[in-house]
Structure formats: C-alpha cells, structure tokens
PDB file of C-alpha atoms and ligand atoms in Angstrom:
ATOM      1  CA  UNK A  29     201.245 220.855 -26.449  1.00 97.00           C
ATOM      2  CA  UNK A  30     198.678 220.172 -23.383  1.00 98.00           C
ATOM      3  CA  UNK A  31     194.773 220.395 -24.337  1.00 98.00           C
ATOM      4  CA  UNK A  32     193.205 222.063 -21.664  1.00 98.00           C
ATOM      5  CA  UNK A  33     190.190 219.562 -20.334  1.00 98.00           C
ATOM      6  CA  UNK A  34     187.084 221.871 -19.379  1.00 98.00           C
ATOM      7  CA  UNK A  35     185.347 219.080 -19.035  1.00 98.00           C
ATOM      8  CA  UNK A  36     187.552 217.659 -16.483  1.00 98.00           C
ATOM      9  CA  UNK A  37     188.315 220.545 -14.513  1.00 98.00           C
ATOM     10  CA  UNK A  38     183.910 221.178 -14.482  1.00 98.00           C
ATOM     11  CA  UNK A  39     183.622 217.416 -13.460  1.00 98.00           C
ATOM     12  CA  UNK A  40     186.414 218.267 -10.265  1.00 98.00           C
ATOM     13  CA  UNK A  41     184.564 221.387  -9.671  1.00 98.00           C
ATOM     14  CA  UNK A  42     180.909 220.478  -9.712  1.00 98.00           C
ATOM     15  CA  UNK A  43     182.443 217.827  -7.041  1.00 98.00           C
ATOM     16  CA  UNK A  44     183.725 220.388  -4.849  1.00 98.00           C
ATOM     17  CA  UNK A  45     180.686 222.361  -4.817  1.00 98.00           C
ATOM     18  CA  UNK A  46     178.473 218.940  -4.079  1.00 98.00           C
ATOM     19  CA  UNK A  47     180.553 218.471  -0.955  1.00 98.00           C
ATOM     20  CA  UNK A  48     179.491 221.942   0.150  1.00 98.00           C
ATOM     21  CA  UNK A  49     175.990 221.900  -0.605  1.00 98.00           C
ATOM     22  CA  UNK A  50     175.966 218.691   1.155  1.00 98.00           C
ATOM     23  CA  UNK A  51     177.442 220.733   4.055  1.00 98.00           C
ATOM     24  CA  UNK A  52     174.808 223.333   4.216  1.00 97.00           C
ATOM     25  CA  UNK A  53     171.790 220.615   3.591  1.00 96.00           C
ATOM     26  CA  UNK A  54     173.443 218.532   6.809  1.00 97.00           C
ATOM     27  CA  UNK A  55     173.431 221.432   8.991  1.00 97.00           C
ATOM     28  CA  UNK A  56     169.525 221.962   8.307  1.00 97.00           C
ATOM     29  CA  UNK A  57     170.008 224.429   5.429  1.00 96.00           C
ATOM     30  CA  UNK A  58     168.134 224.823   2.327  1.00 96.00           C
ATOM     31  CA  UNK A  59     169.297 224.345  -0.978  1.00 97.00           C
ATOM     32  CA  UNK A  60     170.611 226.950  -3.591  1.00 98.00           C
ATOM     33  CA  UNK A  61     168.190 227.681  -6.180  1.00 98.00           C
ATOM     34  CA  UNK A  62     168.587 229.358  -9.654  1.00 98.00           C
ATOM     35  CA  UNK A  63     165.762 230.378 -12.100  1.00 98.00           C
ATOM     36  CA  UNK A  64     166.672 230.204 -15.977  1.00 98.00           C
ATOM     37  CA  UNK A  65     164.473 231.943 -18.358  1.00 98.00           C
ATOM     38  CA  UNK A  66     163.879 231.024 -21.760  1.00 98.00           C
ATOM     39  CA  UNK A  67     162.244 232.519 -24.246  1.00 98.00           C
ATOM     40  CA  UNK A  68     161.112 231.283 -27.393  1.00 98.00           C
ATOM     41  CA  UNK A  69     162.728 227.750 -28.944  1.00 98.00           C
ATOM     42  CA  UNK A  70     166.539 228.516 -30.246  1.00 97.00           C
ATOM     43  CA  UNK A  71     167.182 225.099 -30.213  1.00 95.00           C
ATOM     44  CA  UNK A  72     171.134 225.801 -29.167  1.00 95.00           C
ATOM     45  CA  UNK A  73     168.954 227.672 -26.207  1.00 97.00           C
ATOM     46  CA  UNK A  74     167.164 224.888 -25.443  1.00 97.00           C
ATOM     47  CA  UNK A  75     170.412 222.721 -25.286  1.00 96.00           C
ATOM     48  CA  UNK A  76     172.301 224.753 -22.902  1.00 96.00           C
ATOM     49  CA  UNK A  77     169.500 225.363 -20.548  1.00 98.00           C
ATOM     50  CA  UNK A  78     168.572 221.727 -20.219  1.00 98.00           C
ATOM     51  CA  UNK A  79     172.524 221.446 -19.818  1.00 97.00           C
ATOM     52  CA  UNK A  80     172.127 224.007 -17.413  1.00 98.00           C
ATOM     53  CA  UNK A  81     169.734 222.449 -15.263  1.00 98.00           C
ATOM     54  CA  UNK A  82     171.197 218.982 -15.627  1.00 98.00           C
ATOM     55  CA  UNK A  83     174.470 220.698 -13.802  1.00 98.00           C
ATOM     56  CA  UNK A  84     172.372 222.014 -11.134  1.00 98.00           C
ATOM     57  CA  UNK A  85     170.751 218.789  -9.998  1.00 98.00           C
ATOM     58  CA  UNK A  86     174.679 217.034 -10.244  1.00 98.00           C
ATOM     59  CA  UNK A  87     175.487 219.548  -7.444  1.00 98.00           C
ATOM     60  CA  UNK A  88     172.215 219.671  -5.280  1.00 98.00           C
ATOM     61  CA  UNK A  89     171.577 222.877  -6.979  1.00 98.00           C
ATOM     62  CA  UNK A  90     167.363 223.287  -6.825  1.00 98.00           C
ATOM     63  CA  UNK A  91     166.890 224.949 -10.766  1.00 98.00           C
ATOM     64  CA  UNK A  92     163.408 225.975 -11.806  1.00 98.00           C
ATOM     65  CA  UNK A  93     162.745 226.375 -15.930  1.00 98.00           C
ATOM     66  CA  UNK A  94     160.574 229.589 -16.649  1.00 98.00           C
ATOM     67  CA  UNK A  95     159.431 229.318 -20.365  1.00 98.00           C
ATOM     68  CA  UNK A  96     157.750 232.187 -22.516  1.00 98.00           C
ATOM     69  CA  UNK A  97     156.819 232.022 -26.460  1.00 98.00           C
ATOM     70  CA  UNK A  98     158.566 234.180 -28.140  1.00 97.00           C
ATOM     71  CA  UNK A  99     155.274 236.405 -28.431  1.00 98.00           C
ATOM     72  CA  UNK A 100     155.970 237.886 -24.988  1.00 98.00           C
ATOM     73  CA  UNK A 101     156.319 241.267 -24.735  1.00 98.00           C
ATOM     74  CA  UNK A 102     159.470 243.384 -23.190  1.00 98.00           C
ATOM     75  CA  UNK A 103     156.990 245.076 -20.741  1.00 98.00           C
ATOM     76  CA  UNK A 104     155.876 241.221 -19.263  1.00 98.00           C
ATOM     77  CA  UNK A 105     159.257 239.991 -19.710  1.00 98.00           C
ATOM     78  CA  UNK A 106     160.206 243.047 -17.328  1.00 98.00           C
ATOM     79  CA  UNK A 107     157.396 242.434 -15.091  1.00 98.00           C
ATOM     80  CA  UNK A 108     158.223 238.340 -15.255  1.00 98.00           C
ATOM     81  CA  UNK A 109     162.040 239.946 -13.736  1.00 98.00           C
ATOM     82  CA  UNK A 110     160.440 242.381 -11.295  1.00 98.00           C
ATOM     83  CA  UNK A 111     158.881 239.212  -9.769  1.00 98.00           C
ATOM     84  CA  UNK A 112     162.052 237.120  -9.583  1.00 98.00           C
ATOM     85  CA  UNK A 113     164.204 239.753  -8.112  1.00 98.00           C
ATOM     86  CA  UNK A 114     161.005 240.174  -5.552  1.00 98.00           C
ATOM     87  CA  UNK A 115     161.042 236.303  -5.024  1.00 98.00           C
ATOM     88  CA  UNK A 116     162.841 235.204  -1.800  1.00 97.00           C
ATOM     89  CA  UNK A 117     163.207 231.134  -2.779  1.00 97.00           C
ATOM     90  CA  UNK A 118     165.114 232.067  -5.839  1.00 98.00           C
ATOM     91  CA  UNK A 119     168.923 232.832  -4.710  1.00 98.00           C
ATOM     92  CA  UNK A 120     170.163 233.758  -8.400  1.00 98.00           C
ATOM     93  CA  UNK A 121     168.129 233.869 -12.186  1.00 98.00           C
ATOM     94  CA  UNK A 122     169.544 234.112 -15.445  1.00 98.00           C
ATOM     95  CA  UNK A 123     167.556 235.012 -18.731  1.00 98.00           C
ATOM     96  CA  UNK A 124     168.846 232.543 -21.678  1.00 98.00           C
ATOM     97  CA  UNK A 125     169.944 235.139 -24.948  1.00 97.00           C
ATOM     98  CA  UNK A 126     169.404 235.761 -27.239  1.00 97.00           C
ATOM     99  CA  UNK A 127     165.950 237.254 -27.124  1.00 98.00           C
ATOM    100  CA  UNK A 128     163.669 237.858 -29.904  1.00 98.00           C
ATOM    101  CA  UNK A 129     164.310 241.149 -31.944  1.00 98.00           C
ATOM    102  CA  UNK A 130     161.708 242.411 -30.274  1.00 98.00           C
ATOM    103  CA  UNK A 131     163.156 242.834 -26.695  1.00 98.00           C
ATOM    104  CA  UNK A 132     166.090 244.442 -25.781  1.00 98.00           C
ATOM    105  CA  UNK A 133     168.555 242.731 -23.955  1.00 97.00           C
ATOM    106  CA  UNK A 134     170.253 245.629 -22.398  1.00 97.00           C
ATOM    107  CA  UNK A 135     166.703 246.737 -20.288  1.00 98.00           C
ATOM    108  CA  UNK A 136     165.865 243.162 -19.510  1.00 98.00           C
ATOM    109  CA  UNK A 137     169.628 241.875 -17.945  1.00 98.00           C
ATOM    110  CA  UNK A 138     169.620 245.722 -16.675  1.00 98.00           C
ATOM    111  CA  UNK A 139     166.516 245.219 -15.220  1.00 98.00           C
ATOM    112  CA  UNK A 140     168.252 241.775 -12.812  1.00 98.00           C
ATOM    113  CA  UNK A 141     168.686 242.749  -9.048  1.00 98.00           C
ATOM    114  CA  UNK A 142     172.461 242.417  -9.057  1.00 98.00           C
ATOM    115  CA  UNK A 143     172.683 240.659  -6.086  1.00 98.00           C
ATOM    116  CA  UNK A 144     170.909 237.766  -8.088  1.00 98.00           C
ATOM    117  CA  UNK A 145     172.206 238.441 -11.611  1.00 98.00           C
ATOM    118  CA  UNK A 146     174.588 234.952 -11.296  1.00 98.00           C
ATOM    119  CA  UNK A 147     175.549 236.257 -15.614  1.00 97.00           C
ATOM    120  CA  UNK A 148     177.121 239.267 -14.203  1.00 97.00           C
ATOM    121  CA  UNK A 149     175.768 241.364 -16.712  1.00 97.00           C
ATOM    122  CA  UNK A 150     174.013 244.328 -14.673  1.00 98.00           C
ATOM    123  CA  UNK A 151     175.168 247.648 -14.671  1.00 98.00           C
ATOM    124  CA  UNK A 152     176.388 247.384 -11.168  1.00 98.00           C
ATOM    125  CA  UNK A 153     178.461 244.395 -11.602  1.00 98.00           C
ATOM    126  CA  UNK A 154     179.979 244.928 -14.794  1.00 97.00           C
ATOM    127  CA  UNK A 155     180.801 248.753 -12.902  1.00 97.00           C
ATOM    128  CA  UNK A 156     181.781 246.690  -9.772  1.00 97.00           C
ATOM    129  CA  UNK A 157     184.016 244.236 -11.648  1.00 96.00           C
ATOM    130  CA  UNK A 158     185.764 246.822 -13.769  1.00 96.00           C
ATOM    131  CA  UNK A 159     186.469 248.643 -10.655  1.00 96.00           C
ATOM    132  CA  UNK A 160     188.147 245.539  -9.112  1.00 94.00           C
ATOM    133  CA  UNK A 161     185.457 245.467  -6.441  1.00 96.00           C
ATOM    134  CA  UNK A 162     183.884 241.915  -5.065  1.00 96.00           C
ATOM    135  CA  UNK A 163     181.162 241.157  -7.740  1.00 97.00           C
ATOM    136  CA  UNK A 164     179.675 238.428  -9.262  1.00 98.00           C
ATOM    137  CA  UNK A 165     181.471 238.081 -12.504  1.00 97.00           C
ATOM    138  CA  UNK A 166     180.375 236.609 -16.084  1.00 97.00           C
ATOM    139  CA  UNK A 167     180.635 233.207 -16.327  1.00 97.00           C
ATOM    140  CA  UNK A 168     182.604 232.329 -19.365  1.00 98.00           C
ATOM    141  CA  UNK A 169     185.266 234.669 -17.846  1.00 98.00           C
ATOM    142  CA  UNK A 170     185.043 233.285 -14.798  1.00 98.00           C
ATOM    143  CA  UNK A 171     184.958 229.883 -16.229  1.00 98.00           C
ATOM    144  CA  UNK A 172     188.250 230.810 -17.967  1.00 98.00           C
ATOM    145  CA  UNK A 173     190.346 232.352 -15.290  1.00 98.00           C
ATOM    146  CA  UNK A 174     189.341 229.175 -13.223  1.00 98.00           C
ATOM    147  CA  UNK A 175     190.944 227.255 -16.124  1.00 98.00           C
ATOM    148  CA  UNK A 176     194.033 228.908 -16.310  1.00 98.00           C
ATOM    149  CA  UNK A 177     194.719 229.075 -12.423  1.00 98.00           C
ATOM    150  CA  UNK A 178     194.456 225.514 -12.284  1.00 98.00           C
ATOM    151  CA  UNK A 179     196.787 224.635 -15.524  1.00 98.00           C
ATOM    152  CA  UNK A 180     198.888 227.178 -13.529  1.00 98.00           C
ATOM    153  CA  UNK A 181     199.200 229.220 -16.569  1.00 98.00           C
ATOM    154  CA  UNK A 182     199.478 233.356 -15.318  1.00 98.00           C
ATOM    155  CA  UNK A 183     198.597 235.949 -16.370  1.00 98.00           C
ATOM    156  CA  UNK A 184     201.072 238.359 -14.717  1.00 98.00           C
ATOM    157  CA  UNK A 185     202.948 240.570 -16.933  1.00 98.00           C
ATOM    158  CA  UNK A 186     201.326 238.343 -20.221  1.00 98.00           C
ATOM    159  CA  UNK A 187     200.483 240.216 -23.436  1.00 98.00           C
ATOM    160  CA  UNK A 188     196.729 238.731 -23.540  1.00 98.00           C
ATOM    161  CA  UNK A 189     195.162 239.217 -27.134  1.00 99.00           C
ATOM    162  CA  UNK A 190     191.136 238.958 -26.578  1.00 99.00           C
ATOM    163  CA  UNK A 191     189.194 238.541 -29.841  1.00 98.00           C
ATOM    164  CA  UNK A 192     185.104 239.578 -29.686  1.00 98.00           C
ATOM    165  CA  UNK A 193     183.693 242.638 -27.456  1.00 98.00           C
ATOM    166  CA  UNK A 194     180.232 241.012 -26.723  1.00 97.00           C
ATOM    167  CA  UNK A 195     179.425 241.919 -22.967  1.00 97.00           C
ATOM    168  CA  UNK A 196     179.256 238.618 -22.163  1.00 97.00           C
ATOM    169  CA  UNK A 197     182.508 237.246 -22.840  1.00 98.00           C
ATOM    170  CA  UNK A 198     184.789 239.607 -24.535  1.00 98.00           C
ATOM    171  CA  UNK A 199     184.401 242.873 -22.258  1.00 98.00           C
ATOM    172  CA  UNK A 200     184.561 241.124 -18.925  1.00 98.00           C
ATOM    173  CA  UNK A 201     186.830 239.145 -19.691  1.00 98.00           C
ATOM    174  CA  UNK A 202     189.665 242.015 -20.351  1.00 98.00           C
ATOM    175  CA  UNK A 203     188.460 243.557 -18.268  1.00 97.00           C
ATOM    176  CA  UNK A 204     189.368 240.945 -15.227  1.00 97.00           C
ATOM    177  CA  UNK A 205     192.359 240.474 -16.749  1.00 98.00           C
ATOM    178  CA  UNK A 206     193.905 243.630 -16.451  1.00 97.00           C
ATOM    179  CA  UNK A 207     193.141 243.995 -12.881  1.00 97.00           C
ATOM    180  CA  UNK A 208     196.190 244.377  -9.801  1.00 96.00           C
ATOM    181  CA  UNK A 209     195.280 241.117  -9.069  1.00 93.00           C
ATOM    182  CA  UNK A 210     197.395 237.567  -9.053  1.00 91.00           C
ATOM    183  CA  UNK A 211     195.436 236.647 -11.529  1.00 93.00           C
ATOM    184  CA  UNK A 212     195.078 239.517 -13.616  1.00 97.00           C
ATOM    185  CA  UNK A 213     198.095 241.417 -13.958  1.00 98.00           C
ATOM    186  CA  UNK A 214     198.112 241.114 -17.953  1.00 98.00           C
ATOM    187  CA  UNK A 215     198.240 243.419 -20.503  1.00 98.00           C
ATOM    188  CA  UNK A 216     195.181 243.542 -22.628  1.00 98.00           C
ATOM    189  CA  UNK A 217     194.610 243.848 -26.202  1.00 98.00           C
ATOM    190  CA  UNK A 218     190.910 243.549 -27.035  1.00 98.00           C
ATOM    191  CA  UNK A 219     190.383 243.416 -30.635  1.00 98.00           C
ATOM    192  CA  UNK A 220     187.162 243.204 -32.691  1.00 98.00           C
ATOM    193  CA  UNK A 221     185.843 243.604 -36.161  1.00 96.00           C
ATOM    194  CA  UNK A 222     186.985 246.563 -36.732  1.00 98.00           C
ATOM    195  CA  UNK A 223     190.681 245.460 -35.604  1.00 98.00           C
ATOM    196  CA  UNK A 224     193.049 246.811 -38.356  1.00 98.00           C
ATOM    197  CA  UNK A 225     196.577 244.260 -38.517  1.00 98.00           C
ATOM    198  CA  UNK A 226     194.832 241.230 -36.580  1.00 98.00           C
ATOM    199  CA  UNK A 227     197.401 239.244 -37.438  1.00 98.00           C
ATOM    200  CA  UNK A 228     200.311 241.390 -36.102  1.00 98.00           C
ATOM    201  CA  UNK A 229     198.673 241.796 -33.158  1.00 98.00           C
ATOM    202  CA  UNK A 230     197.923 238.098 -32.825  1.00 98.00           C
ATOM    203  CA  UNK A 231     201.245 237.164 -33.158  1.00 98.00           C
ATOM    204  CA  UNK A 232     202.648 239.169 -29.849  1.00 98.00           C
ATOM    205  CA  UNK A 233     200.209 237.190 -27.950  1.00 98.00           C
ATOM    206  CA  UNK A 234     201.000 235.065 -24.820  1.00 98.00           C
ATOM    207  CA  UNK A 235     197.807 234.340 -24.691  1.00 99.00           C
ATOM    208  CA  UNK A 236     194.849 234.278 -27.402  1.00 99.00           C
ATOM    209  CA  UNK A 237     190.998 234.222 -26.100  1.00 99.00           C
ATOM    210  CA  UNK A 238     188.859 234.040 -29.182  1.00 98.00           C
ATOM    211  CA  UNK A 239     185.173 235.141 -28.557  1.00 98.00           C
ATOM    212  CA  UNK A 240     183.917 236.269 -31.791  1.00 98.00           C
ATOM    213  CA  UNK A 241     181.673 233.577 -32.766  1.00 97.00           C
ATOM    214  CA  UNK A 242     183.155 233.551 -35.831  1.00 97.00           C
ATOM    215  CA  UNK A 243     184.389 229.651 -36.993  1.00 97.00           C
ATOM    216  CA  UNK A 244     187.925 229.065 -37.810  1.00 97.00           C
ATOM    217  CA  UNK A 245     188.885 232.872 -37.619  1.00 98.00           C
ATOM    218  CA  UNK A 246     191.880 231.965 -35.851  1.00 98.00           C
ATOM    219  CA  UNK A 247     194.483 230.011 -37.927  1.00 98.00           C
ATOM    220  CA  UNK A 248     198.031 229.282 -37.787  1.00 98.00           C
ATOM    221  CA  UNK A 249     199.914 232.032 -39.232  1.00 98.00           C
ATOM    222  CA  UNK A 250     198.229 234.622 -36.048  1.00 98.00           C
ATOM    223  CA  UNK A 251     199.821 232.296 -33.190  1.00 98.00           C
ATOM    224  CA  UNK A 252     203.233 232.314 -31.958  1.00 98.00           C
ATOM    225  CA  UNK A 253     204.819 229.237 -30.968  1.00 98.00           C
ATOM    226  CA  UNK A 254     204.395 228.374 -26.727  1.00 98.00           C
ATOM    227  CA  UNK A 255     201.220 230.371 -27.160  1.00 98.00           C
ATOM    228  CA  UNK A 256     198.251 229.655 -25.174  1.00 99.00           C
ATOM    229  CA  UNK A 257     195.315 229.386 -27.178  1.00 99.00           C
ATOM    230  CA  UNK A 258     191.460 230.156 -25.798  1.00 99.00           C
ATOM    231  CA  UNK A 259     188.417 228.677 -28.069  1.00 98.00           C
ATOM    232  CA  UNK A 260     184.941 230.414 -26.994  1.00 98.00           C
ATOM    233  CA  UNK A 261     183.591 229.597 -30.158  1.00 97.00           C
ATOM    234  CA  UNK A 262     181.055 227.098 -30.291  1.00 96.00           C
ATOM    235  CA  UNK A 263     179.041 227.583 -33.498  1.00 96.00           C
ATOM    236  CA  UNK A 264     176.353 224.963 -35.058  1.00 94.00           C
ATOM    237  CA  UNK A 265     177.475 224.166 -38.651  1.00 94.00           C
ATOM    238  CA  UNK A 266     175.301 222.301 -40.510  1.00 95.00           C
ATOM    239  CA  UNK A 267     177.058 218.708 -40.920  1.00 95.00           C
ATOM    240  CA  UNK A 268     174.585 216.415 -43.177  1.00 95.00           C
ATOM    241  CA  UNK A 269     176.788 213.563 -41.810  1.00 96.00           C
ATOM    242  CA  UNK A 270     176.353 213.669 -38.190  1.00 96.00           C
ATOM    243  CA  UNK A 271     173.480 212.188 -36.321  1.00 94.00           C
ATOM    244  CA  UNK A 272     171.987 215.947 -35.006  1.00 94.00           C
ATOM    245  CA  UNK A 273     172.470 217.369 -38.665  1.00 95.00           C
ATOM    246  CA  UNK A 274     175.791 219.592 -37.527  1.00 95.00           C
ATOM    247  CA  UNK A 275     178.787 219.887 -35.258  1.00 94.00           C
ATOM    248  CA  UNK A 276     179.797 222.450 -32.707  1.00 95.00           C
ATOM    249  CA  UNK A 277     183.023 224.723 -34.237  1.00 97.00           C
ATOM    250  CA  UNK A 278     185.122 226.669 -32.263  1.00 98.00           C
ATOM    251  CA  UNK A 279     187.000 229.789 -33.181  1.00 98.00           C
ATOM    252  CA  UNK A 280     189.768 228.322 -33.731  1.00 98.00           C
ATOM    253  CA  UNK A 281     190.873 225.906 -36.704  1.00 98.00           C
ATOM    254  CA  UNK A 282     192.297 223.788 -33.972  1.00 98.00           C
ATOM    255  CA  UNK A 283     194.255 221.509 -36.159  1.00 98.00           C
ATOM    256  CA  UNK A 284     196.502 223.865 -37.723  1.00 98.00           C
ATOM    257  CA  UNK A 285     196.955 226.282 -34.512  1.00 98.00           C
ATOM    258  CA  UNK A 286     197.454 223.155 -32.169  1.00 98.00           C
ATOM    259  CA  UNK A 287     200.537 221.856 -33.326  1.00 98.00           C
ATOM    260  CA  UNK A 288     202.394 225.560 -32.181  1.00 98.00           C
ATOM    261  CA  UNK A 289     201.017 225.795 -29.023  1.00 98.00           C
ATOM    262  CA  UNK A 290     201.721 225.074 -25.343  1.00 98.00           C
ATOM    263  CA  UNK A 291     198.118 225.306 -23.824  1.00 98.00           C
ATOM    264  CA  UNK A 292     194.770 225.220 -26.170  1.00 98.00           C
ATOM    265  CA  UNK A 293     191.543 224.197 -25.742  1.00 98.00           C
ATOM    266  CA  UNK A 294     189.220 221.835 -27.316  1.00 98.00           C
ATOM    267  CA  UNK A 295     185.590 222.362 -28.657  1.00 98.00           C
ATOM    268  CA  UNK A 296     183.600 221.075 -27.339  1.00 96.00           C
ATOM    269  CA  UNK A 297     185.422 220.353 -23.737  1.00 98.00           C
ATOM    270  CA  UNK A 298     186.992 223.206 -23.340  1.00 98.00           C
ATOM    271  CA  UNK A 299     185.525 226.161 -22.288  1.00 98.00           C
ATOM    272  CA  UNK A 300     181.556 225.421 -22.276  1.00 97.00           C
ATOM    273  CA  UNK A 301     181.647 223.440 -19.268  1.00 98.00           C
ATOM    274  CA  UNK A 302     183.539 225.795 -17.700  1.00 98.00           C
ATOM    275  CA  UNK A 303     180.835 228.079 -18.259  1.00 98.00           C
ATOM    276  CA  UNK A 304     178.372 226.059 -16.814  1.00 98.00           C
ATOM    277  CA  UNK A 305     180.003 225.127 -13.687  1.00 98.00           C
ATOM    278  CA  UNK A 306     181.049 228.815 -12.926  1.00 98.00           C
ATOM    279  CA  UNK A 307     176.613 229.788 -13.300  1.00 98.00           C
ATOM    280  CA  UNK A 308     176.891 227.041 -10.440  1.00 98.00           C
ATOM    281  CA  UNK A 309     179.127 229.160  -8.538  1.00 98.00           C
ATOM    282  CA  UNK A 310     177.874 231.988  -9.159  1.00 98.00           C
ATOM    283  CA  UNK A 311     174.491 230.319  -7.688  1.00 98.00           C
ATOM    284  CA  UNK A 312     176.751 229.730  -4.468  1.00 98.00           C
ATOM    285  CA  UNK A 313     177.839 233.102  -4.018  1.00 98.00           C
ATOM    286  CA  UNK A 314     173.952 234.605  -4.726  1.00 98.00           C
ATOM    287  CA  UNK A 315     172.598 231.894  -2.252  1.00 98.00           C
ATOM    288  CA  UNK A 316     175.345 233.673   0.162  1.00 95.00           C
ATOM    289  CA  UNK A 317     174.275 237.378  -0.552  1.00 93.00           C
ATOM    290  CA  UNK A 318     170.398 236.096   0.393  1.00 83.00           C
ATOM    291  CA  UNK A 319     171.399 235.036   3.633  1.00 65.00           C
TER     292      UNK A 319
HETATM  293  N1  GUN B  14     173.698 232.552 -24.315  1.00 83.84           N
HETATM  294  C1  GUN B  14     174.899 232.004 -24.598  1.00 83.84           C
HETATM  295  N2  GUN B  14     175.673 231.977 -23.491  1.00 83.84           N
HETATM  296  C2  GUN B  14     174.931 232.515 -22.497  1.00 83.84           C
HETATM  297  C3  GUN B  14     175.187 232.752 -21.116  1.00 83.84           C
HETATM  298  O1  GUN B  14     176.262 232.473 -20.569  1.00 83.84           O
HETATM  299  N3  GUN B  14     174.173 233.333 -20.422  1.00 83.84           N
HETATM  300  C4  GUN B  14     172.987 233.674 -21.003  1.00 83.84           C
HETATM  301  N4  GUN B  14     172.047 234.258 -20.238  1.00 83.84           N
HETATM  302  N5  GUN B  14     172.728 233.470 -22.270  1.00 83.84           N
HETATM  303  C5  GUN B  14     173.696 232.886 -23.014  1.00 83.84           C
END
C-alpha cells in the first residue's frame, strides 16, 4: 500500500510554478494576481483562505483578501463581482463558499467572467469542460488528476466509483474523467445519497473518490483489494483533546480501508494541498487569458 503525499507533490509543484513566475518577473513582466472573497467568519473559511494566500506569496503569486460581513447583500455581492471581472490588475478571483443563506451561490459564481473564474464553476466552463473543450477546470479535480498522473496511476479503461455530486468536486470531477482523453478514459459511476446498493457498487471500483463530506462513510467492506482510494473529506470534528478543539476527518475510515489498498490518500496531506496548488494554476492560466 503507497499513501499518496499531496503535500509533497503541492510542495514539487508550487516549485515549478516559482521557477516560471520568476521567468515572467525577469523578462520585465508583472506578477499573477488572484482576488479571494470572503464573506462572513466560517472559521474553516478563514483557514483555507489565509492558506490560500500563504500559497500565493510561496509562488510569487500577488493575492489580494476582499472581506464582507455576512450582512452583505446578494445585489452588492453581485455588484462587488461586476467590479472584479471589470478590474484589469486582477488575472483570476474566487469567492470562498459557503455563503450565508441569504445569497445564492449559483447567481454569484454564475455571475464570475469565466475567463477569471480560476474555481471553474461558471456556466461556461463547467459547459466547456464537459464538452472536452480547453477550460479552466475545478480545482479539487484538477488537483486530483494531477495526483494520479504523477503516481502514474490511469485512468484508461478504470471502473471509477465517485461518491458526492456537489459542483465543486463531485460533478467535475466525473465529468473529466470520462473524457477521450489519456487521462480520462474511465468509466464513471457517480453515486450520491440517493445511491441504492453503495456497497455493490463500491466494490467494482478501481478507483474510489469520496466527496460527500460525510466522515468515515467509506469503510472496509465497500473496497476491493489493489483499489485506489480518494479522501476529499476533510470535516472539523470536535476533538476536546487537541490543541484547536477538533481534527480534520476524511471520508474515509482510513485505518480499516488502508490495509486493502494499493494507492490511498491521507487527511490531511492528501488531497487539500492539491487543491490549493491547482487555484495557483489556475491563476497561471487566467494571468495567460489577460494577456
Ligand atoms: N470551499 C471549500 N472548498 C472551496 C473551493 O475550492 N473554492 C471555493 N470558492 N470555496 C470552497
């Protein structure tokens, strides 16, 4: 059994893209620069935007923090996106979700140029990558298929099981893999909450990606042996005996499934970085498009 290191693979990554935004600063360029918005205080919010921006500076990124109380209204926070997407310094912005009940997320990500959405979560690119067309894709997903290619685990021909339809993780993500591509080429199962026989299904897996936010839902008896397991999970459980009050869980109860597997990752380490360093990426490819 190998544990897939996220964090290792981020570290080799955010290297690569310092040597190239070295490159562009040498040859009299300006720097990439992403815009994060946050609303409100969700503290695990808070967390991964200051991780966020603390991955940005490691690369030469240029990130700017734009903060709202949570007593914004959708209207502003529309007008607040209307100004980003008009704002020529700003290669790429995210907004940090969830929002507050009160907004919907669907008309503020909609609402992204798509040329700077660097979450791939517009209408155009979510149409664009299910189409197979150059895109900028979500970065979990993106994070992921980075993390297989270079385990040199494929995809081709795999039965890939994904747990969790969220449009951030779930949706793209079968999505990509079930594209004529090298690395896509699988055959896709996406299963949710409403999944009848889980288990069965589980079990015919190559490969398991578990997005349901959900701790522990995978466990032993679902995984067949040589599978590759996927852990998107990263849940706060209150944990009276840690310093912070709680640990991060992952979807998966990683000490029973490990033992049967040939690839799985840990949480934390696993995936999250991989998240973060594909928004840096995805930074890198806006910064192109504004050129
Ligand atoms: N909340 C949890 N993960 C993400 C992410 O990747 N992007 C945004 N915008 N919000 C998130």
């Amino acid at each position: 059994m190998t544990i897939l290191n996220g964090k290792q693979i981020a570290a080799e990554i955010r290297s690569e893209l310092k040597t190239r935004i070295d490159a562009l600063r040498s040859q009299g360029k300006r720097a990439p620069k992403l815009g994060i918005v946050i609303v409100g205080h969700n503290p695990a919010s808070e967390t991964y935007v200051t991780n966020k921006i603390k991955a940005c500076s490691e690369v030469g990124i240029d990130a700017v923090k734009i903060a709202f109380e949570d007593t914004i209204s959708e209207k502003e926070l529309l007008e607040e996106v209307a100004k980003l997407n008009a704002d020529t310094t700003i290669d790429g912005f995210i907004v940090q979700l969830p929002l507050p009940s009160h907004i919907d997320e669907q008309v503020i990500t909609s609402a992204i140029d798509y040329r700077k959405d660097v979450d791939g979560l517009t209408p155009e690119n979510v149409g664009r990558a299910a189409k197979g067309l150059p895109c900028i894709v979500s970065a979990t997903p993106r994070g992921i298929r980075e993390l297989l290619h270079r385990y040199q685990i494929t995809t081709d021909g795999k039965h890939i099981v994904v747990i969790g339809r969220s449009n951030i993780v779930g949706k793209p993500m079968a999505s990509l893999l079930m594209q004529k591509h090298a690395q896509g080429n699988a055959t896709v199962t996406l299963c949710h909450s409403h999944t009848g026989h889980l288990k069965d299904i589980c079990r015919t897996a190559d490969i398991i990606i578990v997005a349901a936010g959900h701790p522990n839902l995978l466990t032993a008896d679902m995984v067949r042996d040589g599978a590759t397991v996927i852990d998107v999970g990263i849940t706060r459980v209150e944990d009276k005996t840690t310093e912070k009050g709680y640990r991060l869980c992952g979807d998966v109860n990683f000490d029973e499934v490990a033992p049967k597997c040939a690839y799985i990752t840990p949480v934390p380490g696993g995936v999250g970085p991989m998240t973060i360093v594909s928004l840096l990426q995805n930074t890198l490819q806006a910064y192109g498009y504004s050129k």
